[in-house]
Amino acid sequence: MAAADYLFTSESVSEGHPDKVCDRISDEVVDLLLGEYPEARVACETLATTNRVVIAGEVRPGPESKIDNELIAHTARQAIKAIGYEQPGFHWHEARIEVLLHEQSPDIAQGVDADKAKDKDEGAGDQGIMFGYACDETPELMPAPILYAHRILRLMAEDRHAGKLPELGPDAKSQVTLRYVDGRPVEVTSIVVSTQHGEQVSQARVHEIAKAYARRVLPAAWLTEKTEFFINPTGKFVVGGPDGDAGLTGRKIIVDTYGGAAPHGGGAFSGKDPTKVDRSAAYAARYLAKNVVAAGLARRCVIQLAYAIGVARPLSIYVDTYGTGEVDEVRLGTLLNEIMNLSPRGIREHLKLNRPIYARTAAYGHFGREPDAEGGFSWEKTDLVDALRRSFN
């Protein structure tokens, strides 16, 4: 049985973190190709270091595509500019960008493509296991530590972009530790914020800024005189982003999901089109878990889906409600498999994933976000609640 009283910590990183710069560029490439051709295939990886970006991977663009390496490099440059990098060691205009994308392997494509003559539906783009999770700790049905760690950095970034925080640079990290009593968060024991700043900005000013945003975000009742703040613990943080540390796509998978509060199958999301179940099935699993909790069928729910490359149907669906469920888990798993077509095509059609909606997911988490008018974060909808409640009376 899990402990009821414990401390739990989750971290977040900002859009200017080197790995997140790479996630953003890779997802901008996905959006660029899907915007031209919704059936495009993309597996795009990015490396960033001092004034250098390398974009590699495989793609299958649409017929007579007008997207070339020059446009991809321009798209990457504009992403770097939007994040805010204009420093000597990493500048959107000065960085050298190399594009090394090639055609998707025909051996992979034949497993994914549908074949009407053989009555074959589209198969999964890879093998793997994917997890989705939801809990009732927050209105967003997300674990509290990761939700608040994201929110601190996101608000700081919004105000930096709005010109309200000219002292700060794009690169930042946060970490939130909460005390749980009887399995519920009740107190913030520590907050860590490290943020890039200008050469002339004092650490006292950085402390003032970071503490103000932490207090603005976290529930006041959880902050006590014992709450510890660690702001830029190593001292000054002027050199940041890929100039301070190289970045790679897909290295922040726990930041992207549930902050360690739930299992992760291991596959990254960014840079992948929705035929890749690493991404689409993880979104589907979150969608189902969130609807289970929103329907009041459990206070916590994790769902695992498993796939084989080239095979349309999931090999298994596993549901665990951690002893908080109001219904039988086996029956619930069977119902979820009936209520949503969990083939790669079924997921993409149900959640409308063949759209250029992915660059917005690259920082501050793929989950716990509001669905938007353009179709982004469709997996955060709770439109299965009524059907689930009816099924269990």
Short mmCIF file of C-alpha atoms in Angstrom, two decimals:
data_model
loop_
_atom_site.label_atom_id
_atom_site.label_comp_id
_atom_site.label_asym_id
_atom_site.label_seq_id
_atom_site.Cartn_x
_atom_site.Cartn_y
_atom_site.Cartn_z
CA MET A 1 0.00 0.00 0.00
CA ALA A 2 1.34 3.44 -0.90
CA ALA A 3 2.29 5.81 1.90
CA ALA A 4 -0.39 8.36 2.74
CA ASP A 5 1.96 11.00 4.22
CA TYR A 6 4.97 11.96 2.12
CA LEU A 7 6.84 14.67 0.22
CA PHE A 8 6.70 14.72 -3.57
CA THR A 9 8.62 16.92 -6.01
CA SER A 10 8.21 17.78 -9.68
CA GLU A 11 10.21 20.07 -11.93
CA SER A 12 9.51 22.17 -15.00
CA VAL A 13 11.72 23.95 -17.51
CA SER A 14 10.93 27.01 -19.60
CA GLU A 15 10.60 27.34 -23.35
CA GLY A 16 14.15 28.72 -23.40
CA HIS A 17 15.71 25.63 -21.83
CA PRO A 18 18.05 24.06 -24.43
CA ASP A 19 16.01 20.85 -24.68
CA LYS A 20 12.78 22.80 -25.00
CA VAL A 21 14.24 24.96 -27.77
CA CYS A 22 14.81 21.69 -29.63
CA ASP A 23 11.32 20.38 -28.84
CA ARG A 24 9.86 23.64 -30.16
CA ILE A 25 11.83 23.50 -33.41
CA SER A 26 10.92 19.84 -33.98
CA ASP A 27 7.24 20.55 -33.38
CA GLU A 28 7.35 23.59 -35.65
CA VAL A 29 8.57 21.25 -38.40
CA VAL A 30 5.66 18.89 -37.64
CA ASP A 31 3.20 21.79 -37.89
CA LEU A 32 4.78 23.07 -41.09
CA LEU A 33 4.33 19.71 -42.83
CA LEU A 34 0.88 18.92 -41.42
CA GLY A 35 -0.28 22.43 -42.34
CA GLU A 36 0.54 21.69 -45.98
CA TYR A 37 -0.58 18.04 -46.00
CA PRO A 38 -2.53 16.53 -43.06
CA GLU A 39 -1.28 13.01 -43.88
CA ALA A 40 2.39 13.98 -43.78
CA ARG A 41 4.79 11.78 -41.83
CA VAL A 42 7.39 13.39 -39.60
CA ALA A 43 10.03 12.13 -37.19
CA CYS A 44 12.17 15.18 -36.56
CA GLU A 45 15.04 15.48 -34.07
CA THR A 46 16.90 18.70 -33.25
CA LEU A 47 20.29 19.38 -31.67
CA ALA A 48 21.20 22.87 -30.50
CA THR A 49 24.48 24.24 -29.16
CA THR A 50 26.41 27.51 -29.36
CA ASN A 51 24.99 29.29 -32.43
CA ARG A 52 24.38 25.97 -34.15
CA VAL A 53 21.21 23.98 -34.84
CA VAL A 54 21.07 20.60 -36.58
CA ILE A 55 17.69 19.23 -37.69
CA ALA A 56 17.63 15.55 -38.67
CA GLY A 57 15.17 12.70 -39.13
CA GLU A 58 12.73 11.37 -41.67
CA VAL A 59 9.70 12.88 -43.36
CA ARG A 60 7.15 12.04 -46.00
CA PRO A 61 5.66 15.32 -47.20
CA GLY A 62 2.64 15.67 -49.42
CA PRO A 63 2.72 15.25 -53.19
CA GLU A 64 4.40 18.18 -54.96
CA SER A 65 5.38 19.67 -51.60
CA LYS A 66 6.75 23.21 -51.61
CA ILE A 67 8.51 22.73 -48.29
CA ASP A 68 12.28 22.68 -48.76
CA ASN A 69 15.29 22.89 -46.45
CA GLU A 70 15.42 26.67 -46.73
CA LEU A 71 11.84 27.00 -45.46
CA ILE A 72 12.50 24.52 -42.64
CA ALA A 73 15.59 26.49 -41.58
CA HIS A 74 13.59 29.72 -41.70
CA THR A 75 10.87 28.14 -39.57
CA ALA A 76 13.47 27.08 -36.99
CA ARG A 77 14.97 30.57 -36.98
CA GLN A 78 11.58 32.15 -36.35
CA ALA A 79 10.96 29.74 -33.47
CA ILE A 80 14.23 30.76 -31.83
CA LYS A 81 13.28 34.42 -32.31
CA ALA A 82 9.84 33.85 -30.77
CA ILE A 83 11.42 32.26 -27.70
CA GLY A 84 13.58 35.37 -27.33
CA TYR A 85 17.16 34.40 -28.10
CA GLU A 86 19.25 37.35 -29.25
CA GLN A 87 22.38 36.74 -27.18
CA PRO A 88 25.90 36.49 -28.64
CA GLY A 89 26.21 32.72 -28.12
CA PHE A 90 22.75 31.88 -29.46
CA HIS A 91 21.03 34.36 -31.75
CA TRP A 92 18.06 33.64 -33.99
CA HIS A 93 19.62 35.52 -36.91
CA GLU A 94 23.25 34.47 -36.48
CA ALA A 95 22.90 30.76 -35.66
CA ARG A 96 23.98 28.30 -38.34
CA ILE A 97 21.11 25.93 -39.13
CA GLU A 98 21.68 22.65 -40.92
CA VAL A 99 18.77 20.54 -42.19
CA LEU A 100 19.44 16.82 -42.65
CA LEU A 101 15.93 15.42 -43.08
CA HIS A 102 15.45 12.48 -45.45
CA GLU A 103 12.54 10.44 -46.82
CA GLN A 104 10.72 8.08 -44.47
CA SER A 105 11.97 4.52 -44.68
CA PRO A 106 9.75 2.44 -47.01
CA ASP A 107 10.08 -0.44 -44.56
CA ILE A 108 8.41 1.66 -41.86
CA ALA A 109 5.89 3.19 -44.26
CA GLN A 110 4.61 -0.20 -45.45
CA GLY A 111 3.71 -1.16 -41.89
CA VAL A 112 1.86 2.08 -41.23
CA ASP A 113 0.07 2.59 -44.54
CA ALA A 114 -3.43 1.22 -45.00
CA ASP A 115 -3.96 -1.33 -47.77
CA LYS A 116 -7.58 -1.64 -48.91
CA ALA A 117 -6.78 -4.57 -51.18
CA LYS A 118 -5.63 -6.57 -48.18
CA ASP A 119 -8.29 -5.09 -45.86
CA LYS A 120 -5.48 -3.65 -43.74
CA ASP A 121 -6.05 -0.55 -41.61
CA GLU A 122 -3.26 1.85 -40.77
CA GLY A 123 -0.81 0.33 -38.35
CA ALA A 124 1.01 1.91 -35.43
CA GLY A 125 4.14 3.82 -36.41
CA ASP A 126 6.18 2.02 -33.77
CA GLN A 127 5.92 -0.53 -30.99
CA GLY A 128 5.69 0.66 -27.42
CA ILE A 129 3.69 1.24 -24.27
CA MET A 130 1.99 4.54 -23.48
CA PHE A 131 0.46 5.80 -20.25
CA GLY A 132 -2.19 8.34 -19.40
CA TYR A 133 -3.00 9.62 -15.94
CA ALA A 134 -5.46 11.85 -14.11
CA CYS A 135 -6.18 12.65 -10.47
CA ASP A 136 -8.47 15.01 -8.59
CA GLU A 137 -5.75 17.01 -6.81
CA THR A 138 -6.41 20.06 -9.01
CA PRO A 139 -9.30 21.34 -11.16
CA GLU A 140 -7.23 20.42 -14.22
CA LEU A 141 -7.13 16.81 -12.91
CA MET A 142 -3.35 16.93 -12.84
CA PRO A 143 -0.82 16.22 -10.06
CA ALA A 144 -0.31 19.47 -8.15
CA PRO A 145 3.52 19.62 -8.10
CA ILE A 146 3.99 19.56 -11.88
CA LEU A 147 0.99 21.83 -12.51
CA TYR A 148 2.34 24.58 -10.25
CA ALA A 149 5.95 24.14 -11.39
CA HIS A 150 4.76 24.75 -14.97
CA ARG A 151 2.59 27.68 -13.99
CA ILE A 152 5.37 29.62 -12.28
CA LEU A 153 7.54 29.54 -15.40
CA ARG A 154 4.70 30.08 -17.83
CA LEU A 155 3.56 33.28 -16.11
CA MET A 156 7.14 34.55 -15.94
CA ALA A 157 7.54 33.86 -19.67
CA GLU A 158 4.27 35.58 -20.55
CA ASP A 159 5.33 38.70 -18.69
CA ARG A 160 8.83 38.56 -20.20
CA HIS A 161 7.28 38.48 -23.68
CA ALA A 162 4.97 41.35 -22.71
CA GLY A 163 7.97 43.48 -21.72
CA LYS A 164 7.19 43.42 -18.00
CA LEU A 165 10.34 41.46 -17.07
CA PRO A 166 13.17 42.85 -19.24
CA GLU A 167 15.65 41.72 -16.58
CA LEU A 168 15.12 38.04 -17.38
CA GLY A 169 16.29 35.79 -20.19
CA PRO A 170 14.46 32.86 -21.80
CA ASP A 171 16.15 29.98 -19.93
CA ALA A 172 14.65 28.91 -16.58
CA LYS A 173 13.82 25.97 -14.34
CA SER A 174 11.46 25.45 -11.43
CA GLN A 175 10.84 22.75 -8.87
CA VAL A 176 8.00 22.39 -6.36
CA THR A 177 7.93 20.05 -3.36
CA LEU A 178 4.60 19.43 -1.63
CA ARG A 179 3.74 17.65 1.60
CA TYR A 180 0.90 15.16 1.30
CA VAL A 181 -1.26 14.09 4.23
CA ASP A 182 -3.71 11.23 3.70
CA GLY A 183 -2.73 11.36 0.04
CA ARG A 184 -3.73 15.01 -0.44
CA PRO A 185 -1.39 18.02 -0.91
CA VAL A 186 -1.49 20.35 2.08
CA GLU A 187 1.78 22.32 2.20
CA VAL A 188 4.62 23.64 0.07
CA THR A 189 7.89 22.65 1.72
CA SER A 190 10.27 24.05 -0.91
CA ILE A 191 10.36 25.98 -4.17
CA VAL A 192 13.32 26.17 -6.54
CA VAL A 193 13.52 28.73 -9.35
CA SER A 194 16.61 29.26 -11.49
CA THR A 195 16.27 31.92 -14.16
CA GLN A 196 18.56 33.50 -16.69
CA HIS A 197 19.02 37.24 -16.23
CA GLY A 198 20.91 40.24 -17.56
CA GLU A 199 24.53 40.89 -16.59
CA GLN A 200 23.66 43.91 -14.48
CA VAL A 201 20.71 42.40 -12.62
CA SER A 202 21.34 41.73 -8.92
CA GLN A 203 20.55 38.42 -7.29
CA ALA A 204 18.37 40.33 -4.83
CA ARG A 205 16.20 41.45 -7.73
CA VAL A 206 16.06 37.91 -9.15
CA HIS A 207 14.98 36.61 -5.72
CA GLU A 208 12.29 39.28 -5.50
CA ILE A 209 10.88 38.40 -8.94
CA ALA A 210 10.90 34.63 -8.50
CA LYS A 211 9.35 34.67 -5.04
CA ALA A 212 6.58 36.99 -6.21
CA TYR A 213 5.61 34.63 -9.04
CA ALA A 214 5.74 31.57 -6.81
CA ARG A 215 3.46 33.27 -4.26
CA ARG A 216 1.14 34.40 -7.04
CA VAL A 217 0.75 30.83 -8.37
CA LEU A 218 0.66 28.59 -5.31
CA PRO A 219 -2.35 28.39 -2.96
CA ALA A 220 -1.72 30.82 -0.11
CA ALA A 221 -2.82 28.26 2.48
CA TRP A 222 -0.01 25.94 1.38
CA LEU A 223 2.74 28.52 1.94
CA THR A 224 3.99 28.64 5.53
CA GLU A 225 6.85 30.17 7.45
CA LYS A 226 8.67 26.86 6.96
CA THR A 227 8.49 27.00 3.16
CA GLU A 228 12.03 27.20 1.78
CA PHE A 229 12.92 29.20 -1.34
CA PHE A 230 16.00 28.37 -3.42
CA ILE A 231 16.43 31.06 -6.08
CA ASN A 232 19.39 30.75 -8.49
CA PRO A 233 21.17 28.56 -5.90
CA THR A 234 24.52 28.66 -7.75
CA GLY A 235 24.54 32.46 -8.06
CA LYS A 236 24.42 34.40 -11.33
CA PHE A 237 22.84 32.83 -14.42
CA VAL A 238 23.72 35.04 -17.38
CA VAL A 239 24.86 32.51 -20.00
CA GLY A 240 21.88 30.30 -20.78
CA GLY A 241 20.08 28.34 -23.46
CA PRO A 242 22.02 26.23 -25.97
CA ASP A 243 25.07 28.43 -25.44
CA GLY A 244 25.24 27.28 -21.82
CA ASP A 245 24.31 23.64 -22.41
CA ALA A 246 23.51 21.66 -25.54
CA GLY A 247 19.90 20.70 -26.15
CA LEU A 248 18.19 17.70 -27.75
CA THR A 249 14.62 16.88 -28.69
CA GLY A 250 12.81 14.53 -26.33
CA ARG A 251 14.95 14.75 -23.19
CA LYS A 252 12.24 16.20 -20.93
CA ILE A 253 9.57 13.48 -21.11
CA ILE A 254 8.72 13.59 -17.39
CA VAL A 255 8.40 17.37 -17.51
CA ASP A 256 6.12 16.89 -20.54
CA THR A 257 3.78 14.51 -18.72
CA TYR A 258 3.03 14.11 -14.99
CA GLY A 259 6.22 15.13 -13.22
CA GLY A 260 6.95 11.58 -12.13
CA ALA A 261 3.59 11.06 -10.42
CA ALA A 262 2.62 8.38 -12.96
CA PRO A 263 4.44 5.86 -15.18
CA HIS A 264 5.89 6.83 -18.55
CA GLY A 265 6.38 4.45 -21.46
CA GLY A 266 9.66 6.09 -22.46
CA GLY A 267 8.81 7.58 -25.84
CA ALA A 268 9.05 11.32 -26.41
CA PHE A 269 6.30 13.35 -28.08
CA SER A 270 7.87 16.33 -29.85
CA GLY A 271 8.86 16.05 -33.49
CA LYS A 272 6.43 13.19 -34.23
CA ASP A 273 3.33 13.20 -36.40
CA PRO A 274 0.23 11.49 -34.92
CA THR A 275 0.74 8.14 -36.67
CA LYS A 276 3.46 7.69 -34.04
CA VAL A 277 1.64 6.15 -31.08
CA ASP A 278 4.34 7.46 -28.75
CA ARG A 279 2.46 10.70 -29.11
CA SER A 280 -1.11 9.97 -30.17
CA ALA A 281 -1.74 7.00 -27.87
CA ALA A 282 -0.29 8.88 -24.90
CA TYR A 283 -2.77 11.65 -25.67
CA ALA A 284 -5.59 9.11 -25.96
CA ALA A 285 -4.65 7.49 -22.65
CA ARG A 286 -4.67 10.87 -20.89
CA TYR A 287 -8.03 11.67 -22.52
CA LEU A 288 -9.59 8.46 -21.24
CA ALA A 289 -8.07 8.70 -17.76
CA LYS A 290 -9.20 12.31 -17.41
CA ASN A 291 -12.76 11.44 -18.42
CA VAL A 292 -12.83 8.56 -15.91
CA VAL A 293 -11.86 10.91 -13.06
CA ALA A 294 -14.11 13.73 -14.32
CA ALA A 295 -17.03 11.27 -14.38
CA GLY A 296 -16.45 10.49 -10.70
CA LEU A 297 -15.60 6.85 -11.39
CA ALA A 298 -12.23 7.20 -9.60
CA ARG A 299 -10.13 9.80 -7.83
CA ARG A 300 -6.97 8.58 -9.55
CA CYS A 301 -6.63 6.63 -12.78
CA VAL A 302 -3.74 5.41 -14.89
CA ILE A 303 -4.24 3.75 -18.27
CA GLN A 304 -1.64 1.80 -20.22
CA LEU A 305 -1.95 1.08 -23.94
CA ALA A 306 0.42 -1.21 -25.85
CA TYR A 307 1.05 -1.38 -29.60
CA ALA A 308 3.14 -3.28 -32.16
CA ILE A 309 4.53 -1.54 -35.23
CA GLY A 310 2.30 -2.07 -38.24
CA VAL A 311 -0.60 -3.43 -36.15
CA ALA A 312 -3.75 -1.33 -35.88
CA ARG A 313 -5.38 -2.62 -32.71
CA PRO A 314 -3.83 -2.08 -29.29
CA LEU A 315 -2.35 -5.26 -27.88
CA SER A 316 -3.65 -4.45 -24.41
CA ILE A 317 -5.43 -1.86 -22.32
CA TYR A 318 -4.77 -1.76 -18.59
CA VAL A 319 -6.62 0.36 -16.04
CA ASP A 320 -5.54 1.01 -12.44
CA THR A 321 -7.52 3.29 -10.12
CA TYR A 322 -5.21 2.81 -7.12
CA GLY A 323 -8.04 1.61 -4.93
CA THR A 324 -10.06 4.80 -5.50
CA GLY A 325 -12.39 3.38 -8.15
CA GLU A 326 -16.15 3.20 -7.85
CA VAL A 327 -16.43 0.55 -10.61
CA ASP A 328 -14.75 -2.68 -11.67
CA GLU A 329 -11.46 -1.94 -13.42
CA VAL A 330 -11.67 -4.84 -15.88
CA ARG A 331 -15.14 -3.79 -16.98
CA LEU A 332 -13.97 -0.18 -17.19
CA GLY A 333 -11.10 -1.16 -19.47
CA THR A 334 -13.44 -3.09 -21.74
CA LEU A 335 -15.84 -0.16 -21.89
CA LEU A 336 -13.10 2.35 -22.71
CA ASN A 337 -11.97 0.15 -25.59
CA GLU A 338 -15.55 0.16 -26.88
CA ILE A 339 -16.27 3.84 -26.34
CA MET A 340 -13.20 4.98 -28.34
CA ASN A 341 -11.53 3.40 -31.35
CA LEU A 342 -7.97 3.05 -30.08
CA SER A 343 -6.38 2.19 -33.42
CA PRO A 344 -3.92 4.86 -34.62
CA ARG A 345 -6.45 6.03 -37.21
CA GLY A 346 -9.28 5.98 -34.66
CA ILE A 347 -7.31 8.11 -32.19
CA ARG A 348 -6.30 10.62 -34.85
CA GLU A 349 -9.86 10.99 -36.11
CA HIS A 350 -11.48 11.14 -32.66
CA LEU A 351 -9.08 13.78 -31.33
CA LYS A 352 -8.58 15.46 -34.75
CA LEU A 353 -4.82 15.23 -34.49
CA ASN A 354 -3.89 15.71 -38.18
CA ARG A 355 -3.64 19.45 -37.71
CA PRO A 356 -0.75 21.87 -37.07
CA ILE A 357 -1.37 22.04 -33.31
CA TYR A 358 1.89 20.83 -31.85
CA ALA A 359 4.32 23.75 -31.41
CA ARG A 360 2.13 25.04 -28.56
CA THR A 361 2.68 21.78 -26.68
CA ALA A 362 6.47 22.01 -26.70
CA ALA A 363 6.78 23.82 -23.34
CA TYR A 364 4.86 23.87 -20.04
CA GLY A 365 3.40 20.41 -20.42
CA HIS A 366 1.26 18.48 -22.86
CA PHE A 367 -1.44 17.89 -20.24
CA GLY A 368 -3.54 20.01 -17.92
CA ARG A 369 -3.97 22.69 -20.59
CA GLU A 370 -7.19 24.25 -21.92
CA PRO A 371 -8.45 22.97 -25.31
CA ASP A 372 -8.21 25.85 -27.78
CA ALA A 373 -10.26 27.06 -30.73
CA GLU A 374 -7.75 25.75 -33.29
CA GLY A 375 -7.99 22.20 -31.96
CA GLY A 376 -4.98 22.17 -29.72
CA PHE A 377 -5.14 20.05 -26.56
CA SER A 378 -8.26 18.26 -27.76
CA TRP A 379 -7.23 15.36 -25.49
CA GLU A 380 -8.06 17.57 -22.49
CA LYS A 381 -11.78 17.59 -23.25
CA THR A 382 -14.16 15.77 -20.90
CA ASP A 383 -16.83 14.97 -23.48
CA LEU A 384 -17.03 11.27 -22.56
CA VAL A 385 -18.28 11.94 -19.02
CA ASP A 386 -21.98 11.49 -19.77
CA ALA A 387 -21.43 8.27 -21.69
CA LEU A 388 -19.28 6.82 -18.91
CA ARG A 389 -21.79 7.73 -16.22
CA ARG A 390 -24.65 6.23 -18.21
CA SER A 391 -22.71 3.00 -18.67
CA PHE A 392 -22.32 2.66 -14.90
CA ASN A 393 -25.70 4.16 -14.00
#
